[in-house]
CSV table of C-alpha atoms in Angstrom, one decimal:
chain,number,residue,atom,x,y,z
A,1,MET,CA,-127.3,115.1,52.9
A,2,GLU,CA,-127.5,113.4,55.8
A,3,HIS,CA,-124.1,111.4,54.8
A,4,LEU,CA,-122.4,114.6,53.8
A,5,ARG,CA,-120.0,115.6,56.4
A,6,ASP,CA,-118.7,119.5,57.1
A,7,MET,CA,-116.3,120.8,54.4
A,8,GLN,CA,-113.0,122.0,56.5
A,9,LEU,CA,-110.8,125.1,55.2
A,10,ASP,CA,-108.0,123.6,55.1
A,11,TRP,CA,-109.3,121.1,52.3
A,12,LEU,CA,-110.8,123.9,50.4
A,13,LYS,CA,-107.4,126.2,50.9
A,14,CYS,CA,-105.6,123.1,48.9
A,15,PHE,CA,-108.8,122.8,46.4
A,16,VAL,CA,-108.3,126.5,45.7
A,17,ALA,CA,-104.4,126.0,45.7
A,18,VAL,CA,-104.6,123.3,43.1
A,19,VAL,CA,-107.1,125.4,40.5
A,20,ASP,CA,-105.3,129.0,40.6
A,21,THR,CA,-101.8,127.3,40.3
A,22,GLY,CA,-102.0,124.5,37.9
A,23,THR,CA,-100.5,121.4,39.3
A,24,LEU,CA,-100.5,119.5,43.0
A,25,SER,CA,-96.5,120.3,43.3
A,26,SER,CA,-96.9,124.2,43.2
A,27,ALA,CA,-99.9,124.0,45.4
A,28,ALA,CA,-98.2,122.6,47.5
A,29,THR,CA,-95.5,125.2,47.8
A,30,GLU,CA,-98.9,127.3,48.4
A,31,VAL,CA,-100.7,125.9,51.3
A,32,PHE,CA,-96.8,124.7,52.8
A,33,ARG,CA,-97.7,120.9,52.4
A,34,SER,CA,-96.6,118.0,50.6
A,35,GLN,CA,-97.2,117.0,47.9
A,36,SER,CA,-99.1,113.8,48.8
A,37,ALA,CA,-100.4,115.7,51.4
A,38,VAL,CA,-102.4,118.6,49.2
A,39,SER,CA,-103.8,115.0,47.6
A,40,MET,CA,-105.0,113.8,50.8
A,41,GLN,CA,-107.2,116.5,51.1
A,42,ILE,CA,-108.5,116.8,47.8
A,43,LYS,CA,-110.1,113.1,48.5
A,44,LYS,CA,-110.8,114.0,52.1
A,45,LEU,CA,-113.2,117.1,50.4
A,46,GLU,CA,-114.5,114.5,47.5
A,47,ASP,CA,-115.0,112.0,50.0
A,48,ALA,CA,-117.5,114.9,52.6
A,49,MET,CA,-118.6,116.2,49.5
A,50,GLY,CA,-120.1,112.9,47.4
A,51,HIS,CA,-118.5,114.0,44.6
A,52,ARG,CA,-115.4,113.4,42.7
A,53,LEU,CA,-114.0,117.1,42.2
A,54,LEU,CA,-111.2,116.6,40.1
A,55,ASP,CA,-111.1,113.5,37.0
A,56,ARG,CA,-107.6,111.6,37.6
A,57,SER,CA,-108.7,109.4,34.6
A,58,SER,CA,-105.9,111.1,32.3
A,59,ARG,CA,-102.3,112.5,32.7
A,60,ARG,CA,-104.2,115.9,33.3
A,61,LEU,CA,-106.3,116.7,36.2
A,62,GLN,CA,-109.8,117.8,35.0
A,63,LEU,CA,-112.2,120.1,36.9
A,64,THR,CA,-115.7,117.5,37.1
A,65,PRO,CA,-118.8,119.7,36.8
A,66,GLU,CA,-119.5,119.4,40.8
A,67,GLY,CA,-115.8,120.8,40.8
A,68,GLN,CA,-116.5,123.8,39.3
A,69,THR,CA,-119.8,124.5,40.7
A,70,LEU,CA,-117.7,124.1,44.4
A,71,LEU,CA,-115.0,126.1,43.1
A,72,GLY,CA,-117.3,129.4,43.4
A,73,TYR,CA,-118.6,128.7,46.8
A,74,ALA,CA,-114.9,127.7,48.0
A,75,ARG,CA,-113.1,131.4,47.5
A,76,ARG,CA,-116.2,132.6,49.1
A,77,MET,CA,-115.9,130.8,51.8
A,78,LEU,CA,-112.0,131.5,52.2
A,79,ASP,CA,-112.5,135.3,51.4
A,80,LEU,CA,-115.2,135.3,54.3
A,81,GLN,CA,-113.1,134.1,56.5
A,82,ALA,CA,-109.9,136.4,55.9
A,83,GLU,CA,-112.2,139.1,56.1
A,84,ALA,CA,-113.4,137.4,59.8
A,85,GLN,CA,-109.9,137.2,60.8
A,86,GLN,CA,-108.4,141.3,59.8
A,87,ALA,CA,-112.5,142.0,61.4
A,88,LEU,CA,-110.7,140.5,64.7
A,89,HIS,CA,-107.3,140.6,64.8
A,90,ASN,CA,-106.8,144.5,63.2
A,91,GLN,CA,-102.7,145.1,63.9
A,92,PRO,CA,-102.0,148.0,61.3
A,93,LEU,CA,-100.0,146.6,59.1
A,94,THR,CA,-96.5,148.5,58.2
A,95,GLY,CA,-93.5,147.9,56.3
A,96,ARG,CA,-92.6,147.9,52.2
A,97,VAL,CA,-94.2,146.0,49.7
A,98,ARG,CA,-92.2,146.0,46.3
A,99,LEU,CA,-94.3,145.7,43.7
A,100,GLY,CA,-94.0,145.2,39.8
A,101,VAL,CA,-96.4,145.9,37.3
A,102,PRO,CA,-96.2,146.2,33.2
A,103,ASP,CA,-97.3,149.8,32.2
A,104,ASP,CA,-100.1,147.7,30.5
A,105,TYR,CA,-102.0,146.7,33.2
A,106,ALA,CA,-101.1,149.6,35.8
A,107,GLN,CA,-103.5,152.6,35.3
A,108,LYS,CA,-106.7,149.9,34.5
A,109,TYR,CA,-106.0,147.2,37.2
A,110,LEU,CA,-103.6,147.9,39.5
A,111,THR,CA,-104.8,151.9,40.2
A,112,PRO,CA,-108.1,150.5,42.2
A,113,VAL,CA,-106.1,148.0,43.8
A,114,LEU,CA,-103.9,150.7,45.5
A,115,ARG,CA,-106.5,152.7,46.2
A,116,ARG,CA,-108.2,150.2,48.4
A,117,PHE,CA,-105.0,148.7,49.9
A,118,ALA,CA,-104.0,152.6,50.8
A,119,LEU,CA,-107.0,153.5,52.5
A,120,ARG,CA,-107.2,150.0,54.7
A,121,HIS,CA,-103.1,150.1,55.3
A,122,SER,CA,-101.5,153.7,55.0
A,123,SER,CA,-98.4,152.7,56.9
A,124,VAL,CA,-97.2,150.5,54.5
A,125,GLU,CA,-95.5,151.9,51.7
A,126,ILE,CA,-95.7,150.8,48.3
A,127,GLU,CA,-92.4,150.8,46.4
A,128,LEU,CA,-93.7,150.7,42.9
A,129,ASN,CA,-91.5,149.4,39.4
A,130,CYS,CA,-93.0,149.5,36.6
A,131,GLU,CA,-91.5,147.3,33.5
A,132,GLN,CA,-92.6,144.8,31.2
A,133,SER,CA,-93.3,141.1,32.1
A,134,THR,CA,-90.0,139.7,30.9
A,135,ALA,CA,-88.1,141.5,33.2
A,136,LEU,CA,-90.5,141.9,36.2
A,137,ILE,CA,-90.5,137.9,36.6
A,138,PRO,CA,-87.0,137.1,37.3
A,139,ARG,CA,-87.0,140.2,39.8
A,140,VAL,CA,-89.7,138.1,41.8
A,141,ALA,CA,-88.0,134.6,41.0
A,142,GLN,CA,-84.6,136.1,42.5
A,143,GLY,CA,-86.5,137.9,45.7
A,144,ASP,CA,-85.4,141.4,44.4
A,145,LEU,CA,-89.5,142.1,44.0
A,146,ASP,CA,-92.5,141.0,46.6
A,147,VAL,CA,-95.0,140.2,44.0
A,148,ALA,CA,-96.2,141.5,40.4
A,149,LEU,CA,-99.0,141.7,37.8
A,150,VAL,CA,-97.3,139.9,34.9
A,151,SER,CA,-98.4,138.1,31.8
A,152,ARG,CA,-97.1,135.2,32.8
A,153,ASP,CA,-95.5,133.1,30.7
A,154,HIS,CA,-96.1,129.4,31.5
A,155,ALA,CA,-99.1,127.8,33.5
A,156,ARG,CA,-97.1,127.0,37.3
A,157,ARG,CA,-96.3,130.8,37.4
A,158,GLY,CA,-98.6,132.7,39.8
A,159,ILE,CA,-102.0,133.0,40.6
A,160,LEU,CA,-104.4,133.5,37.1
A,161,LEU,CA,-106.5,136.4,37.8
A,162,PHE,CA,-107.6,136.8,34.1
A,163,HIS,CA,-107.2,136.7,30.4
A,164,GLU,CA,-106.6,140.1,28.8
A,165,PRO,CA,-107.7,140.5,25.5
A,166,MET,CA,-104.7,141.2,22.4
A,167,VAL,CA,-105.6,143.3,19.3
A,168,TRP,CA,-104.1,144.9,16.5
A,169,VAL,CA,-104.1,148.3,16.3
A,170,GLY,CA,-103.4,151.3,13.1
A,171,SER,CA,-103.5,155.0,13.3
A,172,PRO,CA,-106.9,155.2,11.5
A,173,GLN,CA,-105.0,158.6,9.3
A,174,PHE,CA,-103.3,155.7,7.4
A,175,GLU,CA,-104.5,152.5,5.7
A,176,LEU,CA,-101.1,149.9,6.5
A,177,TRP,CA,-103.1,147.3,6.6
A,178,ARG,CA,-102.9,147.3,3.0
A,179,ARG,CA,-99.4,146.9,2.7
A,180,ASP,CA,-97.0,143.8,1.9
A,181,PRO,CA,-95.0,143.4,3.4
A,182,LEU,CA,-97.0,144.3,6.7
A,183,PRO,CA,-94.9,146.8,8.5
A,184,ILE,CA,-95.3,146.0,12.6
A,185,ALA,CA,-93.8,147.5,15.6
A,186,VAL,CA,-93.0,145.0,18.3
A,187,TYR,CA,-91.7,144.7,21.7
A,188,GLU,CA,-88.3,142.9,22.7
A,189,GLU,CA,-87.5,139.3,21.9
A,190,ALA,CA,-88.8,137.4,24.8
A,191,SER,CA,-91.9,139.5,24.5
A,192,LEU,CA,-94.9,137.6,24.8
A,193,ALA,CA,-96.8,139.6,23.0
A,194,ARG,CA,-94.3,139.9,20.2
A,195,ARG,CA,-94.1,135.9,19.5
A,196,GLY,CA,-98.0,136.0,19.7
A,197,ALA,CA,-98.2,138.7,16.9
A,198,MET,CA,-95.6,136.7,14.9
A,199,HIS,CA,-97.3,133.8,15.7
A,200,ALA,CA,-101.1,134.8,14.3
A,201,LEU,CA,-99.4,136.7,11.1
A,202,ALA,CA,-97.5,133.0,10.3
A,203,GLN,CA,-100.2,131.2,10.8
A,204,GLN,CA,-102.2,133.5,8.4
A,205,GLY,CA,-99.6,133.3,6.1
A,206,ARG,CA,-99.2,137.2,6.2
A,207,ARG,CA,-96.1,138.7,5.1
A,208,TYR,CA,-94.8,140.9,7.5
A,209,LYS,CA,-91.5,143.4,8.2
A,210,VAL,CA,-90.4,144.3,11.9
A,211,VAL,CA,-89.9,148.3,11.5
A,212,TYR,CA,-89.7,149.4,15.2
A,213,ASN,CA,-88.9,147.9,18.3
A,214,SER,CA,-89.0,149.2,21.4
A,215,SER,CA,-89.8,147.6,25.1
A,216,SER,CA,-91.6,150.3,26.1
A,217,LEU,CA,-95.7,150.4,25.8
A,218,ALA,CA,-95.1,154.4,24.7
A,219,GLY,CA,-92.8,153.8,21.9
A,220,GLN,CA,-95.6,150.8,21.0
A,221,ILE,CA,-98.1,154.1,20.8
A,222,ALA,CA,-95.6,156.6,19.0
A,223,ALA,CA,-95.0,154.0,16.1
A,224,VAL,CA,-98.5,153.7,15.3
A,225,GLU,CA,-99.3,157.2,15.5
A,226,SER,CA,-96.6,157.9,13.3
A,227,GLY,CA,-98.1,155.5,10.4
A,228,LEU,CA,-94.4,154.2,10.8
A,229,ALA,CA,-96.4,150.6,11.9
A,230,VAL,CA,-99.4,148.6,13.1
A,231,ALA,CA,-99.0,146.8,16.4
A,232,ALA,CA,-100.5,144.2,18.8
A,233,LEU,CA,-101.3,145.7,22.3
A,234,THR,CA,-103.4,144.4,25.4
A,235,GLN,CA,-107.2,145.7,24.8
A,236,CYS,CA,-106.6,147.8,28.2
A,237,SER,CA,-103.9,149.9,26.7
A,238,ALA,CA,-105.0,150.7,23.0
A,239,PRO,CA,-105.8,154.3,23.0
A,240,ALA,CA,-109.5,155.3,21.9
A,241,HIS,CA,-108.1,157.1,19.4
A,242,LEU,CA,-106.2,154.3,17.1
A,243,GLN,CA,-108.1,152.1,15.1
A,244,GLN,CA,-108.7,148.4,15.9
A,245,LEU,CA,-107.9,146.3,13.1
A,246,GLY,CA,-109.8,142.9,12.5
A,247,ILE,CA,-110.5,140.2,10.2
A,248,GLU,CA,-111.5,142.5,7.3
A,249,HIS,CA,-108.4,144.0,7.4
A,250,GLY,CA,-106.8,140.8,6.7
A,251,LEU,CA,-105.2,140.3,10.2
A,252,GLY,CA,-106.5,137.4,12.4
A,253,PRO,CA,-107.3,136.9,16.0
A,254,LEU,CA,-104.3,137.0,18.7
A,255,ALA,CA,-104.3,134.6,21.5
A,256,PRO,CA,-104.8,137.0,25.0
A,257,MET,CA,-102.5,136.9,27.5
A,258,GLU,CA,-103.3,134.8,30.4
A,259,VAL,CA,-102.2,137.9,33.5
A,260,ALA,CA,-101.5,136.4,37.0
A,261,ALA,CA,-99.9,137.6,40.5
A,262,TYR,CA,-96.7,136.3,41.1
A,263,ARG,CA,-94.8,136.6,44.0
A,264,SER,CA,-91.5,135.6,45.5
A,265,ARG,CA,-90.6,132.6,48.0
A,266,ALA,CA,-88.6,135.7,49.9
A,267,SER,CA,-91.7,137.4,51.1
A,268,ARG,CA,-93.6,134.2,52.5
A,269,GLY,CA,-95.0,135.3,56.1
A,270,ASN,CA,-94.3,138.9,55.0
A,271,ALA,CA,-97.8,139.8,56.3
A,272,ALA,CA,-97.9,143.4,54.2
A,273,VAL,CA,-97.2,141.5,51.3
A,274,ASP,CA,-99.9,138.8,52.2
A,275,GLY,CA,-102.3,141.7,52.7
A,276,LEU,CA,-101.4,142.9,49.1
A,277,GLN,CA,-101.3,140.0,47.7
A,278,GLN,CA,-104.8,139.0,48.9
A,279,LEU,CA,-106.4,142.2,47.6
A,280,LEU,CA,-105.2,142.0,44.3
A,281,VAL,CA,-106.3,138.4,44.1
A,282,GLN,CA,-109.8,139.1,45.2
A,283,THR,CA,-110.2,142.6,43.1
A,284,LEU,CA,-108.9,140.9,39.7
A,285,ARG,CA,-109.7,137.8,39.7
A,286,GLN,CA,-113.2,137.4,37.2
A,287,SER,CA,-115.1,134.4,37.9
A,288,SER,CA,-115.6,133.7,33.7
A,289,VAL,CA,-112.2,133.0,33.7
A,290,ILE,CA,-112.4,130.2,35.5
A,291,PRO,CA,-114.1,127.8,33.8
A,292,SER,CA,-112.1,128.2,30.7
A,293,THR,CA,-108.9,128.3,31.9
A,294,SER,CA,-109.2,125.8,34.9
A,295,GLY,CA,-110.8,122.7,33.0
A,296,LEU,CA,-107.4,121.2,32.5
A,297,LEU,CA,-104.6,121.1,35.3
A,298,SER,CA,-101.4,119.3,35.7
A,299,SER,CA,-100.6,117.0,37.9
A,300,THR,CA,-97.4,117.3,38.4
């Protein structure tokens, strides 16, 4: 152990940024460094630890077992640093944060975050916008929103927090799953949930017919409750009184949603947005997600 050097927090920041954003180039933007500088920081960390943390033998970066082990400690050390800074420089946050969230995630995931944030930073005004991820993502990209909790459409979109399961639901008063073609309710055309549902049915060779289109969660649930259709919903938004359908009903599994915190470039340096994003990540990131989603990382 004598040959090991102390870890520098800057090295850990770069390491965690690469894992969270999925690429060296995206990590560089996150930590305000060049891509080559991020690569050098990772190399210094590996030298200090005496282990390779990222396998660069193929086109895609892959976390090594030692990298997976270090990741949890790195997160804890960076979180502790942030807590110490806040404790010693406890200047009240002020201003406004324009926050976006889909209806699916608002109650279960956002409510506890906002409750904690309001207790700590009561002088910050939160402007909440509830829309589908397909509408929120371009608004964040354009700087119209500061940060949003979204179902991300590709691996470089924001900081991955967790996977949200998707489930088929139907009304227990009807047996629509027996019908051929299967009547389904879907979201707007660009929706990941819509694409995932149609892809799953196509993979099964299951015939279906779109009988209801709506961009709102309430509309999807109404279509199911009325016996008009079955629908693919996020598990957190599926009402308990609806029946979850599976293999025994002739409906195969659906791919989960990758839920991420996506922040605008225009909000960089905004302390209020920094505080809310940090709390979002600390509260909602699930450690069980990391091994299954961060094994492969793009090197570009």
